[in-house]
Amino acid sequence: MTNHPVLEVRNLVKVYGEGEAQVRALRGVSLTVERGDYVAIMGSSGSGKSTLMNILGCLDTPTSGRYLLDGVDVSRLDDRQLALVRNRRIGFVFQAFNLIPRTSAVSNVELPLAYAGMKAAERRRRALAALGMVGLADRADHEPNQLSGGQQQRVAVARALVTAPALVLADEPTGNLDTRSTADVLAVLDRLNRSGRTIVLITHEDDVARHAKRLIRLVDGQIVHDEVLHHSGNTAVLT
Ligand code: ADP
Ligand code: MG
């Protein structure tokens, strides 16, 4: 096993549209994330957070620049290859949970493994283990509408983990949650990071960003601030 960074982007540029209507959403973003890091990306609306997230998540490709994910150059892969990389190397957590309705928690968590072509018994074993990691082993048979928002998001975190991805990407994971559920979900992410998971989290809330070890601020498609957060206890002080 080599010790390349989980994520390395150089001079990422993303331009939407053409001519007069052109928008330069990313204007030369360079960023390295090492294994085990916990990075919060903040920025006001329109600063390029979603654009960056979509590229880091292999949901979109940059106009120019280079992206190495877990040592693999993904900047020039075609759609089919990108889909494979997404499935194998990235775990996604979205603001809206995106669980399949009327389907048990354990079946939701198993889903990424079904695409990977794994045997049913092994899928179930891993999905139950992932639910255990987020503290929901006793809710495996519950369907999404039988779970609170915070519990649904923890199921989504279990689903993101079950393939043992190189990177967990979370886009406003607590955006739809009340204070109590936010604390539960952040506690799960903190615990995952302490056990070695690499997490990149997009948020506009200071209280959420404080959980990370590193804070990056985007303004107009550029990184203007990149700082190591010093923790005393569980949360850091933002400057
Ligand atoms: P954020 O997530 O920080 O709010 P975005 O990455 O969504 O920012 O957007 C960055 C800039 O790119 C904005 O000016 C936005 O209007 C523009 N933009 C985003 N997506 C598209 C698109 N598909 N087509 C054209 N412009 C876009
Ligand atoms: Mg956005």
Coordinates of C-alpha atoms and ligand atoms in Angstrom, one line a residue:
M1 CA 0.0 0.0 0.0
T2 CA 1.5 3.3 -1.0
N3 CA 1.0 6.5 1.0
H4 CA -0.3 8.8 -1.6
P5 CA -2.8 11.5 -0.4
V6 CA -6.5 10.5 -0.5
L7 CA -7.2 13.5 -2.7
E8 CA -4.9 15.8 -4.6
V9 CA -6.3 18.5 -6.9
R10 CA -4.1 21.0 -8.9
N11 CA -5.4 24.1 -10.5
L12 CA -9.0 23.0 -10.9
V13 CA -10.9 25.3 -13.2
K14 CA -14.6 24.9 -13.9
V15 CA -16.3 27.1 -16.4
Y16 CA -20.1 26.8 -17.0
G17 CA -21.6 28.1 -20.3
E18 CA -20.0 30.0 -23.2
G19 CA -19.4 33.5 -24.4
E20 CA -21.3 36.2 -22.6
A21 CA -23.0 33.7 -20.3
Q22 CA -19.8 32.2 -19.1
V23 CA -19.4 31.6 -15.3
R24 CA -16.0 30.7 -13.8
A25 CA -17.2 28.7 -10.8
L26 CA -13.7 27.5 -9.9
R27 CA -10.7 29.6 -10.6
G28 CA -7.6 27.5 -9.9
V29 CA -8.3 25.4 -6.8
S30 CA -5.4 23.3 -5.4
L31 CA -5.8 21.1 -2.4
T32 CA -4.3 18.0 -0.9
V33 CA -6.1 15.9 1.7
E34 CA -4.1 13.2 3.5
R35 CA -5.5 10.0 4.8
G36 CA -7.3 10.5 8.2
D37 CA -7.9 14.2 7.7
Y38 CA -11.3 15.8 8.5
V39 CA -11.8 18.9 6.4
A40 CA -14.6 21.4 6.5
I41 CA -15.2 23.6 3.4
M42 CA -17.1 26.8 4.0
G43 CA -18.1 29.6 1.7
S44 CA -21.1 31.8 1.0
S45 CA -23.7 30.9 -1.6
G46 CA -22.3 31.0 -5.1
S47 CA -18.7 30.6 -3.9
G48 CA -18.3 27.2 -5.7
K49 CA -18.8 24.7 -2.9
S50 CA -21.2 22.5 -4.8
T51 CA -19.1 22.7 -8.0
L52 CA -16.0 21.6 -6.0
M53 CA -18.0 18.8 -4.3
N54 CA -19.3 17.5 -7.6
I55 CA -15.8 17.3 -9.0
L56 CA -14.3 15.8 -5.8
G57 CA -17.2 13.3 -5.9
C58 CA -16.6 12.4 -9.5
L59 CA -20.1 13.5 -10.4
D60 CA -18.7 16.1 -12.8
T61 CA -15.3 16.8 -14.5
P62 CA -13.3 20.0 -14.4
T63 CA -12.8 22.2 -17.4
S64 CA -9.1 22.0 -16.7
G65 CA -6.7 20.9 -13.9
R66 CA -5.8 17.6 -12.4
Y67 CA -7.5 15.4 -9.9
L68 CA -5.9 12.3 -8.3
L69 CA -8.2 10.4 -6.1
D70 CA -6.5 7.7 -3.9
G71 CA -3.6 7.9 -6.4
V72 CA -5.8 7.5 -9.5
D73 CA -6.0 10.3 -12.1
V74 CA -9.7 10.7 -12.5
S75 CA -9.6 14.0 -14.5
R76 CA -10.0 12.3 -17.8
L77 CA -12.2 9.2 -17.1
D78 CA -15.3 8.7 -19.1
D79 CA -18.8 8.5 -17.5
R80 CA -18.7 4.8 -17.0
Q81 CA -15.3 4.8 -15.4
L82 CA -16.3 7.7 -13.1
A83 CA -19.4 5.7 -12.0
L84 CA -17.1 2.9 -10.9
V85 CA -14.8 5.2 -9.0
R86 CA -17.8 6.8 -7.3
N87 CA -19.1 3.4 -6.2
R88 CA -15.8 2.0 -5.0
R89 CA -13.8 4.9 -3.5
I90 CA -16.3 7.5 -2.3
G91 CA -19.1 7.5 0.2
F92 CA -21.7 10.2 -0.1
V93 CA -23.8 11.8 2.5
F94 CA -26.4 14.4 1.3
Q95 CA -28.5 17.0 3.0
A96 CA -31.7 15.2 2.0
F97 CA -30.6 11.7 3.2
N98 CA -31.7 10.1 -0.1
L99 CA -32.8 6.8 1.4
I100 CA -35.1 4.5 -0.6
P101 CA -38.6 4.7 0.9
R102 CA -40.4 1.6 2.1
T103 CA -37.1 -0.3 2.2
S104 CA -35.5 -1.4 5.5
A105 CA -32.4 0.4 6.9
V106 CA -30.2 -2.6 6.3
S107 CA -31.4 -3.0 2.7
N108 CA -30.6 0.7 2.1
V109 CA -27.1 0.3 3.5
E110 CA -26.6 -2.8 1.4
L111 CA -27.4 -1.1 -1.8
P112 CA -23.8 0.1 -2.8
L113 CA -22.6 -3.5 -2.3
A114 CA -25.2 -4.9 -4.6
Y115 CA -23.7 -2.9 -7.4
A116 CA -20.3 -4.2 -6.5
G117 CA -21.6 -7.7 -7.1
M118 CA -21.1 -9.2 -3.6
K119 CA -22.9 -12.3 -2.3
A120 CA -26.1 -11.7 -0.3
A121 CA -24.9 -13.1 3.0
E122 CA -21.7 -11.0 2.9
R123 CA -23.7 -7.9 2.0
R124 CA -26.0 -8.4 4.9
R125 CA -23.1 -9.0 7.3
R126 CA -21.3 -5.8 6.2
A127 CA -24.4 -3.7 6.2
L128 CA -25.3 -4.8 9.8
A129 CA -21.7 -4.0 10.9
A130 CA -22.0 -0.5 9.3
L131 CA -25.3 0.1 11.1
G132 CA -23.5 -0.9 14.3
M133 CA -20.9 1.7 13.7
V134 CA -23.5 4.4 13.6
G135 CA -25.3 3.1 16.6
L136 CA -28.4 1.7 14.8
A137 CA -27.9 -2.1 14.9
D138 CA -31.3 -2.3 16.6
R139 CA -33.1 -0.4 13.8
A140 CA -32.0 -2.6 10.9
D141 CA -35.5 -3.6 10.0
H142 CA -37.0 -0.1 10.3
E143 CA -38.0 1.7 7.2
P144 CA -37.0 5.4 6.7
N145 CA -40.5 6.7 7.7
Q146 CA -40.1 4.8 11.0
L147 CA -36.9 6.7 11.8
S148 CA -36.2 10.2 13.0
G149 CA -34.3 12.6 10.7
G150 CA -31.1 12.1 12.7
Q151 CA -31.5 8.3 12.5
Q152 CA -32.2 8.5 8.8
Q153 CA -29.0 10.5 8.3
R154 CA -27.0 7.9 10.4
V155 CA -28.4 5.2 8.1
A156 CA -27.1 7.3 5.2
V157 CA -23.7 7.6 6.9
A158 CA -23.7 3.7 7.3
R159 CA -24.5 3.4 3.6
A160 CA -21.6 5.8 2.8
L161 CA -19.2 3.6 4.8
V162 CA -20.2 0.2 3.8
T163 CA -17.9 0.0 0.8
A164 CA -14.9 1.1 2.9
P165 CA -14.4 4.1 0.7
A166 CA -11.2 6.1 0.6
L167 CA -13.2 9.3 1.1
V168 CA -16.5 10.2 2.8
L169 CA -17.9 13.4 1.2
A170 CA -20.7 15.0 3.1
D171 CA -22.7 18.0 1.6
E172 CA -24.5 19.9 4.3
P173 CA -25.2 16.6 6.2
T174 CA -26.9 18.4 9.1
G175 CA -28.7 21.0 6.9
N176 CA -32.1 19.3 7.5
L177 CA -31.7 18.4 11.1
D178 CA -32.6 19.8 14.5
T179 CA -30.0 20.6 17.1
R180 CA -30.2 17.3 18.9
S181 CA -30.0 15.2 15.7
T182 CA -27.2 17.4 14.4
A183 CA -25.2 16.6 17.5
D184 CA -25.9 12.8 17.0
V185 CA -24.7 12.9 13.4
L186 CA -21.7 15.0 14.1
A187 CA -20.7 12.6 16.9
V188 CA -20.9 9.7 14.4
L189 CA -18.7 11.6 11.9
D190 CA -16.2 12.5 14.7
R191 CA -16.0 8.9 15.8
L192 CA -15.5 7.7 12.2
N193 CA -12.7 10.2 11.8
R194 CA -11.0 9.1 15.0
S195 CA -11.1 5.5 13.7
G196 CA -9.2 6.7 10.6
R197 CA -11.8 7.7 8.0
T198 CA -11.0 10.6 5.8
I199 CA -13.9 13.1 5.7
V200 CA -14.6 16.2 3.6
L201 CA -17.6 18.1 4.8
I202 CA -19.3 21.1 3.2
T203 CA -21.2 23.3 5.5
H204 CA -22.2 26.9 6.0
E205 CA -22.5 26.5 9.8
D206 CA -19.6 27.5 12.1
D207 CA -20.7 25.0 14.7
V208 CA -20.5 22.1 12.3
A209 CA -17.2 23.2 10.8
R210 CA -15.7 23.4 14.3
H211 CA -15.8 19.6 14.4
A212 CA -13.3 19.3 11.6
K213 CA -9.5 19.3 11.9
R214 CA -9.0 21.7 9.1
L215 CA -11.0 24.6 7.7
I216 CA -11.0 25.8 4.1
R217 CA -12.8 28.9 3.0
L218 CA -13.9 29.4 -0.6
V219 CA -14.6 32.9 -2.1
D220 CA -15.4 33.3 -5.8
G221 CA -14.1 30.0 -6.8
Q222 CA -10.8 30.3 -5.0
I223 CA -9.4 29.0 -1.7
V224 CA -8.7 32.1 0.4
H225 CA -8.1 30.4 3.8
D226 CA -6.8 27.0 4.8
E227 CA -6.2 26.5 8.5
V228 CA -5.5 23.7 11.0
L229 CA -8.1 23.8 13.8
H230 CA -6.8 23.3 17.3
H231 CA -9.1 21.3 19.4
S232 CA -9.6 21.4 23.1
G233 CA -12.0 18.7 24.0
N234 CA -14.3 18.0 21.1
T235 CA -14.6 21.2 19.2
A236 CA -12.3 23.9 17.8
V237 CA -12.2 27.6 18.1
L238 CA -12.9 29.4 14.8
T239 CA -11.1 32.6 14.0
Ligands
ADP1 P1 -22.3 27.2 -3.9 O1 -22.5 25.7 -3.8 O2 -21.1 27.6 -3.1 O3 -23.5 28.0 -3.6 P2 -22.0 26.7 -6.8 O4 -20.9 25.8 -7.0 O5 -23.4 26.1 -6.8 O6 -21.8 27.5 -5.4 O7 -22.0 27.8 -7.9 C1 -20.8 28.6 -8.2 C2 -21.1 29.5 -9.4 O8 -21.4 28.7 -10.5 C3 -22.4 30.3 -9.2 O9 -22.2 31.6 -9.8 C4 -23.5 29.5 -9.9 O10 -24.5 30.4 -10.4 C5 -22.7 29.0 -11.1 N1 -23.2 27.6 -11.5 C6 -23.3 26.5 -10.7 N2 -23.8 25.5 -11.5 C7 -24.0 26.0 -12.7 C8 -24.5 25.4 -13.9 N3 -24.9 24.1 -14.0 N4 -24.6 26.2 -15.0 C9 -24.2 27.5 -15.0 N5 -23.7 28.1 -13.8 C10 -23.6 27.4 -12.7
MG2 MG -24.2 24.7 -3.1

